[in-house]
PDB file of C-alpha atoms in Angstrom:
ATOM      1  CA  UNK A 736      61.102  50.403 -39.473  1.00 46.00           C
ATOM      2  CA  UNK A 737      58.747  53.255 -39.626  1.00 48.00           C
ATOM      3  CA  UNK A 738      60.236  56.551 -40.828  1.00 52.00           C
ATOM      4  CA  UNK A 739      60.757  59.111 -38.146  1.00 48.00           C
ATOM      5  CA  UNK A 740      59.148  61.721 -40.309  1.00 50.00           C
ATOM      6  CA  UNK A 741      55.837  59.613 -40.268  1.00 54.00           C
ATOM      7  CA  UNK A 742      56.006  59.328 -36.443  1.00 52.00           C
ATOM      8  CA  UNK A 743      56.702  63.062 -36.003  1.00 49.00           C
ATOM      9  CA  UNK A 744      53.756  63.803 -38.307  1.00 53.00           C
ATOM     10  CA  UNK A 745      51.475  61.525 -36.281  1.00 54.00           C
ATOM     11  CA  UNK A 746      52.513  63.220 -33.087  1.00 52.00           C
ATOM     12  CA  UNK A 747      52.308  66.845 -34.448  1.00 49.00           C
ATOM     13  CA  UNK A 748      48.919  66.309 -35.904  1.00 51.00           C
ATOM     14  CA  UNK A 749      47.696  64.821 -32.639  1.00 50.00           C
ATOM     15  CA  UNK A 750      46.356  61.558 -34.251  1.00 53.00           C
ATOM     16  CA  UNK A 751      47.384  59.429 -31.245  1.00 58.00           C
ATOM     17  CA  UNK A 752      44.675  57.899 -29.165  1.00 60.00           C
ATOM     18  CA  UNK A 753      44.531  58.705 -25.447  1.00 60.00           C
ATOM     19  CA  UNK A 754      45.943  55.424 -24.273  1.00 61.00           C
ATOM     20  CA  UNK A 755      49.205  55.975 -26.383  1.00 64.00           C
ATOM     21  CA  UNK A 756      49.476  59.345 -25.198  1.00 58.00           C
ATOM     22  CA  UNK A 757      49.489  58.204 -21.602  1.00 58.00           C
ATOM     23  CA  UNK A 758      52.165  55.491 -22.501  1.00 61.00           C
ATOM     24  CA  UNK A 759      54.178  58.159 -24.099  1.00 59.00           C
ATOM     25  CA  UNK A 760      54.122  60.380 -21.142  1.00 53.00           C
ATOM     26  CA  UNK A 761      54.966  57.554 -18.860  1.00 56.00           C
ATOM     27  CA  UNK A 762      57.996  56.674 -21.102  1.00 55.00           C
ATOM     28  CA  UNK A 763      59.027  60.337 -20.914  1.00 47.00           C
ATOM     29  CA  UNK A 764      58.541  60.789 -17.255  1.00 47.00           C
ATOM     30  CA  UNK A 765      61.607  60.564 -15.230  1.00 44.00           C
ATOM     31  CA  UNK A 766      63.787  62.929 -13.268  1.00 33.00           C
ATOM     32  CA  UNK A 767      62.743  65.690 -15.597  1.00 38.00           C
ATOM     33  CA  UNK A 768      59.078  67.043 -15.945  1.00 38.00           C
ATOM     34  CA  UNK A 769      56.895  65.350 -18.442  1.00 36.00           C
ATOM     35  CA  UNK A 770      56.849  67.181 -21.986  1.00 39.00           C
ATOM     36  CA  UNK A 771      53.869  67.615 -24.273  1.00 43.00           C
ATOM     37  CA  UNK A 772      54.082  64.851 -26.995  1.00 43.00           C
ATOM     38  CA  UNK A 773      53.197  67.421 -29.593  1.00 46.00           C
ATOM     39  CA  UNK A 774      56.406  69.501 -28.868  1.00 46.00           C
ATOM     40  CA  UNK A 775      58.344  69.407 -32.040  1.00 46.00           C
ATOM     41  CA  UNK A 776      61.462  70.328 -30.107  1.00 47.00           C
ATOM     42  CA  UNK A 777      61.294  67.377 -27.848  1.00 53.00           C
ATOM     43  CA  UNK A 778      62.964  64.422 -29.955  1.00 58.00           C
ATOM     44  CA  UNK A 779      62.281  62.051 -26.961  1.00 61.00           C
ATOM     45  CA  UNK A 780      58.757  62.058 -27.791  1.00 60.00           C
ATOM     46  CA  UNK A 781      59.570  60.747 -31.212  1.00 62.00           C
ATOM     47  CA  UNK A 782      62.142  58.141 -29.882  1.00 69.00           C
ATOM     48  CA  UNK A 783      59.425  56.948 -27.376  1.00 69.00           C
ATOM     49  CA  UNK A 784      56.709  56.426 -30.074  1.00 68.00           C
ATOM     50  CA  UNK A 785      59.401  54.803 -32.417  1.00 69.00           C
ATOM     51  CA  UNK A 786      60.270  52.396 -29.560  1.00 73.00           C
ATOM     52  CA  UNK A 787      56.559  51.532 -29.226  1.00 72.00           C
ATOM     53  CA  UNK A 788      56.359  50.808 -33.081  1.00 72.00           C
ATOM     54  CA  UNK A 789      59.506  48.742 -33.081  1.00 73.00           C
ATOM     55  CA  UNK A 790      58.352  46.701 -30.101  1.00 75.00           C
ATOM     56  CA  UNK A 791      54.974  45.990 -31.853  1.00 77.00           C
ATOM     57  CA  UNK A 792      52.902  47.715 -29.133  1.00 80.00           C
ATOM     58  CA  UNK A 793      51.769  50.300 -31.758  1.00 79.00           C
ATOM     59  CA  UNK A 794      50.446  49.697 -35.265  1.00 79.00           C
ATOM     60  CA  UNK A 795      49.365  52.072 -38.110  1.00 75.00           C
ATOM     61  CA  UNK A 796      45.767  51.508 -38.897  1.00 80.00           C
ATOM     62  CA  UNK A 797      45.271  52.032 -42.598  1.00 77.00           C
ATOM     63  CA  UNK A 798      41.587  52.583 -42.561  1.00 82.00           C
ATOM     64  CA  UNK A 799      41.607  55.402 -40.024  1.00 78.00           C
ATOM     65  CA  UNK A 800      45.154  56.315 -40.802  1.00 71.00           C
ATOM     66  CA  UNK A 801      45.964  56.641 -37.012  1.00 75.00           C
ATOM     67  CA  UNK A 802      48.637  55.117 -34.789  1.00 74.00           C
ATOM     68  CA  UNK A 803      46.735  52.660 -32.560  1.00 83.00           C
ATOM     69  CA  UNK A 804      47.668  50.211 -29.860  1.00 86.00           C
ATOM     70  CA  UNK A 805      48.209  46.581 -30.882  1.00 89.00           C
ATOM     71  CA  UNK A 806      45.312  44.989 -29.201  1.00 93.00           C
ATOM     72  CA  UNK A 807      46.386  41.343 -29.982  1.00 95.00           C
ATOM     73  CA  UNK A 808      48.940  38.928 -28.868  1.00 93.00           C
ATOM     74  CA  UNK A 809      49.882  36.329 -31.573  1.00 95.00           C
ATOM     75  CA  UNK A 810      52.034  33.268 -31.161  1.00 95.00           C
ATOM     76  CA  UNK A 811      52.773  30.141 -33.315  1.00 96.00           C
ATOM     77  CA  UNK A 812      54.111  26.944 -31.882  1.00 96.00           C
ATOM     78  CA  UNK A 813      55.781  25.332 -34.698  1.00 95.00           C
ATOM     79  CA  UNK A 814      56.310  22.074 -32.899  1.00 97.00           C
ATOM     80  CA  UNK A 815      52.457  21.560 -32.189  1.00 97.00           C
ATOM     81  CA  UNK A 816      51.288  23.483 -35.055  1.00 97.00           C
ATOM     82  CA  UNK A 817      49.160  25.708 -32.573  1.00 97.00           C
ATOM     83  CA  UNK A 818      48.284  29.279 -33.547  1.00 97.00           C
ATOM     84  CA  UNK A 819      47.201  31.507 -30.724  1.00 98.00           C
ATOM     85  CA  UNK A 820      45.294  34.806 -31.102  1.00 98.00           C
ATOM     86  CA  UNK A 821      44.742  36.649 -27.805  1.00 97.00           C
ATOM     87  CA  UNK A 822      42.675  39.825 -27.380  1.00 97.00           C
ATOM     88  CA  UNK A 823      44.673  42.113 -25.207  1.00 95.00           C
ATOM     89  CA  UNK A 824      42.691  45.098 -24.238  1.00 94.00           C
ATOM     90  CA  UNK A 825      42.232  44.734 -20.505  1.00 92.00           C
ATOM     91  CA  UNK A 826      41.688  48.396 -19.757  1.00 90.00           C
ATOM     92  CA  UNK A 827      38.368  48.055 -21.742  1.00 93.00           C
ATOM     93  CA  UNK A 828      37.536  44.501 -20.586  1.00 95.00           C
ATOM     94  CA  UNK A 829      38.662  43.374 -24.136  1.00 96.00           C
ATOM     95  CA  UNK A 830      35.776  45.235 -25.817  1.00 96.00           C
ATOM     96  CA  UNK A 831      36.535  45.475 -29.550  1.00 97.00           C
ATOM     97  CA  UNK A 832      36.579  48.793 -31.512  1.00 95.00           C
ATOM     98  CA  UNK A 833      37.144  49.124 -35.425  1.00 95.00           C
ATOM     99  CA  UNK A 834      40.971  48.856 -35.163  1.00 93.00           C
ATOM    100  CA  UNK A 835      40.815  45.794 -32.951  1.00 95.00           C
ATOM    101  CA  UNK A 836      38.395  44.117 -35.404  1.00 96.00           C
ATOM    102  CA  UNK A 837      40.622  44.896 -38.296  1.00 95.00           C
ATOM    103  CA  UNK A 838      43.510  43.456 -36.315  1.00 95.00           C
ATOM    104  CA  UNK A 839      41.587  40.291 -35.569  1.00 97.00           C
ATOM    105  CA  UNK A 840      40.653  39.981 -39.333  1.00 96.00           C
ATOM    106  CA  UNK A 841      44.376  40.268 -40.183  1.00 94.00           C
ATOM    107  CA  UNK A 842      45.485  37.721 -37.614  1.00 96.00           C
ATOM    108  CA  UNK A 843      43.038  35.101 -38.654  1.00 97.00           C
ATOM    109  CA  UNK A 844      43.915  35.687 -42.243  1.00 95.00           C
ATOM    110  CA  UNK A 845      47.494  35.294 -41.370  1.00 95.00           C
ATOM    111  CA  UNK A 846      47.019  32.114 -39.283  1.00 96.00           C
ATOM    112  CA  UNK A 847      44.742  30.652 -42.001  1.00 96.00           C
ATOM    113  CA  UNK A 848      47.432  31.036 -44.678  1.00 96.00           C
ATOM    114  CA  UNK A 849      50.421  29.998 -42.515  1.00 96.00           C
ATOM    115  CA  UNK A 850      51.516  26.523 -43.250  1.00 97.00           C
ATOM    116  CA  UNK A 851      52.915  26.093 -39.836  1.00 97.00           C
ATOM    117  CA  UNK A 852      49.516  26.575 -38.281  1.00 97.00           C
ATOM    118  CA  UNK A 853      47.202  23.491 -38.226  1.00 97.00           C
ATOM    119  CA  UNK A 854      44.805  24.718 -35.460  1.00 98.00           C
ATOM    120  CA  UNK A 855      43.992  28.021 -33.898  1.00 98.00           C
ATOM    121  CA  UNK A 856      43.093  29.047 -30.257  1.00 98.00           C
ATOM    122  CA  UNK A 857      41.249  32.367 -29.860  1.00 98.00           C
ATOM    123  CA  UNK A 858      41.118  33.748 -26.350  1.00 97.00           C
ATOM    124  CA  UNK A 859      41.292  36.776 -24.187  1.00 97.00           C
ATOM    125  CA  UNK A 860      43.381  38.418 -21.378  1.00 94.00           C
ATOM    126  CA  UNK A 861      42.991  38.115 -17.532  1.00 89.00           C
ATOM    127  CA  UNK A 862      39.536  37.013 -16.520  1.00 91.00           C
ATOM    128  CA  UNK A 863      37.562  38.301 -19.545  1.00 96.00           C
ATOM    129  CA  UNK A 864      37.221  36.772 -23.104  1.00 98.00           C
ATOM    130  CA  UNK A 865      35.651  39.767 -24.960  1.00 98.00           C
ATOM    131  CA  UNK A 866      33.168  41.949 -23.387  1.00 96.00           C
ATOM    132  CA  UNK A 867      31.554  42.723 -26.628  1.00 95.00           C
ATOM    133  CA  UNK A 868      31.616  45.823 -28.982  1.00 94.00           C
ATOM    134  CA  UNK A 869      33.129  48.982 -27.713  1.00 95.00           C
ATOM    135  CA  UNK A 870      30.021  50.976 -26.410  1.00 90.00           C
ATOM    136  CA  UNK A 871      32.179  54.165 -26.339  1.00 91.00           C
ATOM    137  CA  UNK A 872      32.859  53.838 -30.082  1.00 93.00           C
ATOM    138  CA  UNK A 873      29.285  52.859 -30.768  1.00 92.00           C
ATOM    139  CA  UNK A 874      27.941  56.060 -29.087  1.00 90.00           C
ATOM    140  CA  UNK A 875      30.034  58.084 -31.694  1.00 93.00           C
ATOM    141  CA  UNK A 876      28.163  56.584 -34.592  1.00 93.00           C
ATOM    142  CA  UNK A 877      25.789  59.160 -36.156  1.00 92.00           C
ATOM    143  CA  UNK A 878      24.992  58.237 -39.652  1.00 95.00           C
ATOM    144  CA  UNK A 879      23.307  55.200 -41.300  1.00 94.00           C
ATOM    145  CA  UNK A 880      26.390  54.678 -43.428  1.00 95.00           C
ATOM    146  CA  UNK A 881      28.585  54.575 -40.351  1.00 94.00           C
ATOM    147  CA  UNK A 882      26.250  52.174 -38.594  1.00 94.00           C
ATOM    148  CA  UNK A 883      26.253  49.866 -41.682  1.00 95.00           C
ATOM    149  CA  UNK A 884      30.099  49.912 -41.861  1.00 95.00           C
ATOM    150  CA  UNK A 885      30.457  49.139 -38.156  1.00 95.00           C
ATOM    151  CA  UNK A 886      27.885  46.180 -38.428  1.00 95.00           C
ATOM    152  CA  UNK A 887      29.502  44.869 -41.704  1.00 96.00           C
ATOM    153  CA  UNK A 888      33.024  44.993 -40.032  1.00 96.00           C
ATOM    154  CA  UNK A 889      31.860  42.817 -37.101  1.00 96.00           C
ATOM    155  CA  UNK A 890      29.974  40.536 -39.387  1.00 97.00           C
ATOM    156  CA  UNK A 891      33.050  40.308 -41.567  1.00 96.00           C
ATOM    157  CA  UNK A 892      35.142  39.128 -38.691  1.00 97.00           C
ATOM    158  CA  UNK A 893      32.725  36.476 -37.424  1.00 98.00           C
ATOM    159  CA  UNK A 894      32.304  35.127 -40.966  1.00 97.00           C
ATOM    160  CA  UNK A 895      36.005  35.062 -41.380  1.00 97.00           C
ATOM    161  CA  UNK A 896      36.376  33.054 -38.075  1.00 98.00           C
ATOM    162  CA  UNK A 897      33.597  30.664 -39.275  1.00 98.00           C
ATOM    163  CA  UNK A 898      35.370  30.283 -42.689  1.00 97.00           C
ATOM    164  CA  UNK A 899      38.714  29.706 -41.113  1.00 97.00           C
ATOM    165  CA  UNK A 900      37.362  26.812 -39.019  1.00 97.00           C
ATOM    166  CA  UNK A 901      36.436  25.114 -42.277  1.00 96.00           C
ATOM    167  CA  UNK A 902      40.213  24.937 -43.130  1.00 96.00           C
ATOM    168  CA  UNK A 903      41.877  24.790 -39.793  1.00 97.00           C
ATOM    169  CA  UNK A 904      39.961  23.984 -36.389  1.00 97.00           C
ATOM    170  CA  UNK A 905      39.364  27.209 -34.389  1.00 98.00           C
ATOM    171  CA  UNK A 906      38.826  26.753 -30.695  1.00 98.00           C
ATOM    172  CA  UNK A 907      37.316  29.599 -28.592  1.00 98.00           C
ATOM    173  CA  UNK A 908      39.005  29.361 -25.146  1.00 97.00           C
ATOM    174  CA  UNK A 909      36.619  31.293 -23.060  1.00 98.00           C
ATOM    175  CA  UNK A 910      39.005  32.241 -20.169  1.00 97.00           C
ATOM    176  CA  UNK A 911      36.284  34.484 -18.663  1.00 97.00           C
ATOM    177  CA  UNK A 912      33.176  36.423 -19.657  1.00 97.00           C
ATOM    178  CA  UNK A 913      31.942  36.736 -23.110  1.00 98.00           C
ATOM    179  CA  UNK A 914      29.130  39.160 -23.886  1.00 98.00           C
ATOM    180  CA  UNK A 915      27.501  40.515 -27.070  1.00 97.00           C
ATOM    181  CA  UNK A 916      30.018  40.655 -29.923  1.00 97.00           C
ATOM    182  CA  UNK A 917      32.420  38.602 -27.819  1.00 98.00           C
ATOM    183  CA  UNK A 918      29.983  35.543 -27.668  1.00 98.00           C
ATOM    184  CA  UNK A 919      29.124  36.018 -31.285  1.00 98.00           C
ATOM    185  CA  UNK A 920      32.746  35.664 -32.284  1.00 98.00           C
ATOM    186  CA  UNK A 921      32.927  32.552 -30.006  1.00 98.00           C
ATOM    187  CA  UNK A 922      29.855  31.095 -31.553  1.00 98.00           C
ATOM    188  CA  UNK A 923      31.672  31.364 -35.090  1.00 98.00           C
ATOM    189  CA  UNK A 924      34.359  29.091 -33.837  1.00 98.00           C
ATOM    190  CA  UNK A 925      34.217  25.355 -34.235  1.00 97.00           C
ATOM    191  CA  UNK A 926      34.646  24.518 -30.631  1.00 97.00           C
ATOM    192  CA  UNK A 927      34.126  26.465 -27.377  1.00 98.00           C
ATOM    193  CA  UNK A 928      35.928  25.635 -24.167  1.00 97.00           C
ATOM    194  CA  UNK A 929      35.139  27.686 -21.099  1.00 97.00           C
ATOM    195  CA  UNK A 930      36.388  27.986 -17.535  1.00 97.00           C
ATOM    196  CA  UNK A 931      33.846  27.441 -14.813  1.00 97.00           C
ATOM    197  CA  UNK A 932      33.716  31.062 -13.706  1.00 97.00           C
ATOM    198  CA  UNK A 933      32.826  32.256 -17.218  1.00 97.00           C
ATOM    199  CA  UNK A 934      29.480  33.803 -17.783  1.00 98.00           C
ATOM    200  CA  UNK A 935      28.053  34.691 -21.271  1.00 98.00           C
ATOM    201  CA  UNK A 936      25.228  36.043 -23.056  1.00 98.00           C
ATOM    202  CA  UNK A 937      23.894  38.096 -26.026  1.00 97.00           C
ATOM    203  CA  UNK A 938      22.957  41.130 -23.970  1.00 96.00           C
ATOM    204  CA  UNK A 939      22.266  43.689 -26.716  1.00 95.00           C
ATOM    205  CA  UNK A 940      18.458  43.696 -26.111  1.00 94.00           C
ATOM    206  CA  UNK A 941      19.219  45.418 -22.758  1.00 94.00           C
ATOM    207  CA  UNK A 942      20.334  48.312 -24.824  1.00 91.00           C
ATOM    208  CA  UNK A 943      17.450  48.145 -27.352  1.00 92.00           C
ATOM    209  CA  UNK A 944      19.573  46.493 -29.978  1.00 91.00           C
ATOM    210  CA  UNK A 945      19.870  43.050 -31.465  1.00 93.00           C
ATOM    211  CA  UNK A 946      22.961  40.854 -31.930  1.00 96.00           C
ATOM    212  CA  UNK A 947      24.055  41.934 -35.417  1.00 95.00           C
ATOM    213  CA  UNK A 948      27.252  39.881 -35.961  1.00 96.00           C
ATOM    214  CA  UNK A 949      25.464  36.661 -36.584  1.00 96.00           C
ATOM    215  CA  UNK A 950      24.298  35.801 -33.162  1.00 97.00           C
ATOM    216  CA  UNK A 951      20.648  35.719 -33.946  1.00 96.00           C
ATOM    217  CA  UNK A 952      21.431  32.774 -36.279  1.00 96.00           C
ATOM    218  CA  UNK A 953      24.315  31.064 -34.766  1.00 97.00           C
ATOM    219  CA  UNK A 954      23.012  30.860 -31.116  1.00 97.00           C
ATOM    220  CA  UNK A 955      19.734  29.196 -31.788  1.00 97.00           C
ATOM    221  CA  UNK A 956      21.560  26.757 -34.109  1.00 96.00           C
ATOM    222  CA  UNK A 957      24.082  25.814 -31.348  1.00 96.00           C
ATOM    223  CA  UNK A 958      21.437  25.382 -28.466  1.00 96.00           C
ATOM    224  CA  UNK A 959      19.820  21.899 -28.060  1.00 94.00           C
ATOM    225  CA  UNK A 960      16.585  23.505 -28.518  1.00 95.00           C
ATOM    226  CA  UNK A 961      15.979  26.448 -30.798  1.00 96.00           C
ATOM    227  CA  UNK A 962      13.852  28.175 -28.211  1.00 95.00           C
ATOM    228  CA  UNK A 963      16.696  28.215 -25.660  1.00 95.00           C
ATOM    229  CA  UNK A 964      18.667  30.403 -27.930  1.00 96.00           C
ATOM    230  CA  UNK A 965      15.810  32.560 -28.943  1.00 96.00           C
ATOM    231  CA  UNK A 966      14.844  33.021 -25.234  1.00 96.00           C
ATOM    232  CA  UNK A 967      18.364  34.041 -24.307  1.00 97.00           C
ATOM    233  CA  UNK A 968      18.375  36.736 -27.088  1.00 97.00           C
ATOM    234  CA  UNK A 969      15.050  38.072 -26.234  1.00 96.00           C
ATOM    235  CA  UNK A 970      15.690  38.332 -22.572  1.00 96.00           C
ATOM    236  CA  UNK A 971      19.404  39.218 -22.821  1.00 97.00           C
ATOM    237  CA  UNK A 972      19.989  36.247 -20.542  1.00 97.00           C
ATOM    238  CA  UNK A 973      23.378  35.610 -19.026  1.00 98.00           C
ATOM    239  CA  UNK A 974      24.247  32.020 -18.223  1.00 98.00           C
ATOM    240  CA  UNK A 975      27.101  30.472 -16.456  1.00 98.00           C
ATOM    241  CA  UNK A 976      29.535  28.140 -18.172  1.00 98.00           C
ATOM    242  CA  UNK A 977      27.793  25.124 -16.745  1.00 97.00           C
ATOM    243  CA  UNK A 978      24.427  26.224 -17.973  1.00 98.00           C
ATOM    244  CA  UNK A 979      25.954  27.041 -21.388  1.00 98.00           C
ATOM    245  CA  UNK A 980      27.228  23.427 -21.527  1.00 97.00           C
ATOM    246  CA  UNK A 981      23.883  21.981 -20.675  1.00 97.00           C
ATOM    247  CA  UNK A 982      22.190  24.131 -23.455  1.00 97.00           C
ATOM    248  CA  UNK A 983      24.884  22.982 -25.954  1.00 97.00           C
ATOM    249  CA  UNK A 984      26.578  26.395 -26.437  1.00 98.00           C
ATOM    250  CA  UNK A 985      29.907  25.250 -24.784  1.00 98.00           C
ATOM    251  CA  UNK A 986      31.546  21.980 -25.678  1.00 97.00           C
ATOM    252  CA  UNK A 987      33.604  21.579 -22.553  1.00 96.00           C
ATOM    253  CA  UNK A 988      33.905  23.212 -19.077  1.00 97.00           C
ATOM    254  CA  UNK A 989      37.225  23.251 -17.494  1.00 95.00           C
ATOM    255  CA  UNK A 990      38.513  24.162 -14.015  1.00 93.00           C
ATOM    256  CA  UNK A 991      39.416  27.722 -13.344  1.00 88.00           C
ATOM    257  CA  UNK A 992      43.017  28.511 -13.453  1.00 83.00           C
ATOM    258  CA  UNK A 993      44.793  28.538 -10.106  1.00 71.00           C
TER     259      UNK A 993
END
């Protein structure tokens, strides 16, 4: 397990994101009043974070050197050989920030190397696949180097998904909407299956941006007519699952879950 000293240090230095702070306070809330998580005299705070770490709800992000939520759910069915990677950040509509992208890279790498896994399903939580990049994080980027690092991280993940598909089939199961970087990641998979209610599009141009994680290349290559992909990008067009199927973006449309 993680040493309690490291947990205490993380709390005392206030390196815990707001979401974890809320979870900690909820864990500590009972008959007694809630206590500040930075109070070194309150061992319950340390115990609560230790519990989150041991349960897998919290991971230590080596790049940022912070405790962050585990934004993924992973499962391997040894009988069928199916590996499942599910983005689980519903409070942000499954938008991905740097820790989430690094977790995705690690998950795909593990699945790619795992001899038990012969195929991988990549999906989202609730009624959203991935809403795209975390705009709250994007707004904090100030320097060209920070911008470059952010773009390269996203490109690295989409390229990894594409490379993994060469070794083991990667199926993007669009359980709901996929926008921006979310659709870019789905385009990197070998197969895309979407529920009827799903909508999708590369919407970056609405913000004065371009799809920077490979979408400018992959979408026109997937559409039956190159112009359909170019037009979708230029106009930030959002299409339904059926329209995406007609354009060649989605391989199969299935009924919405009951």
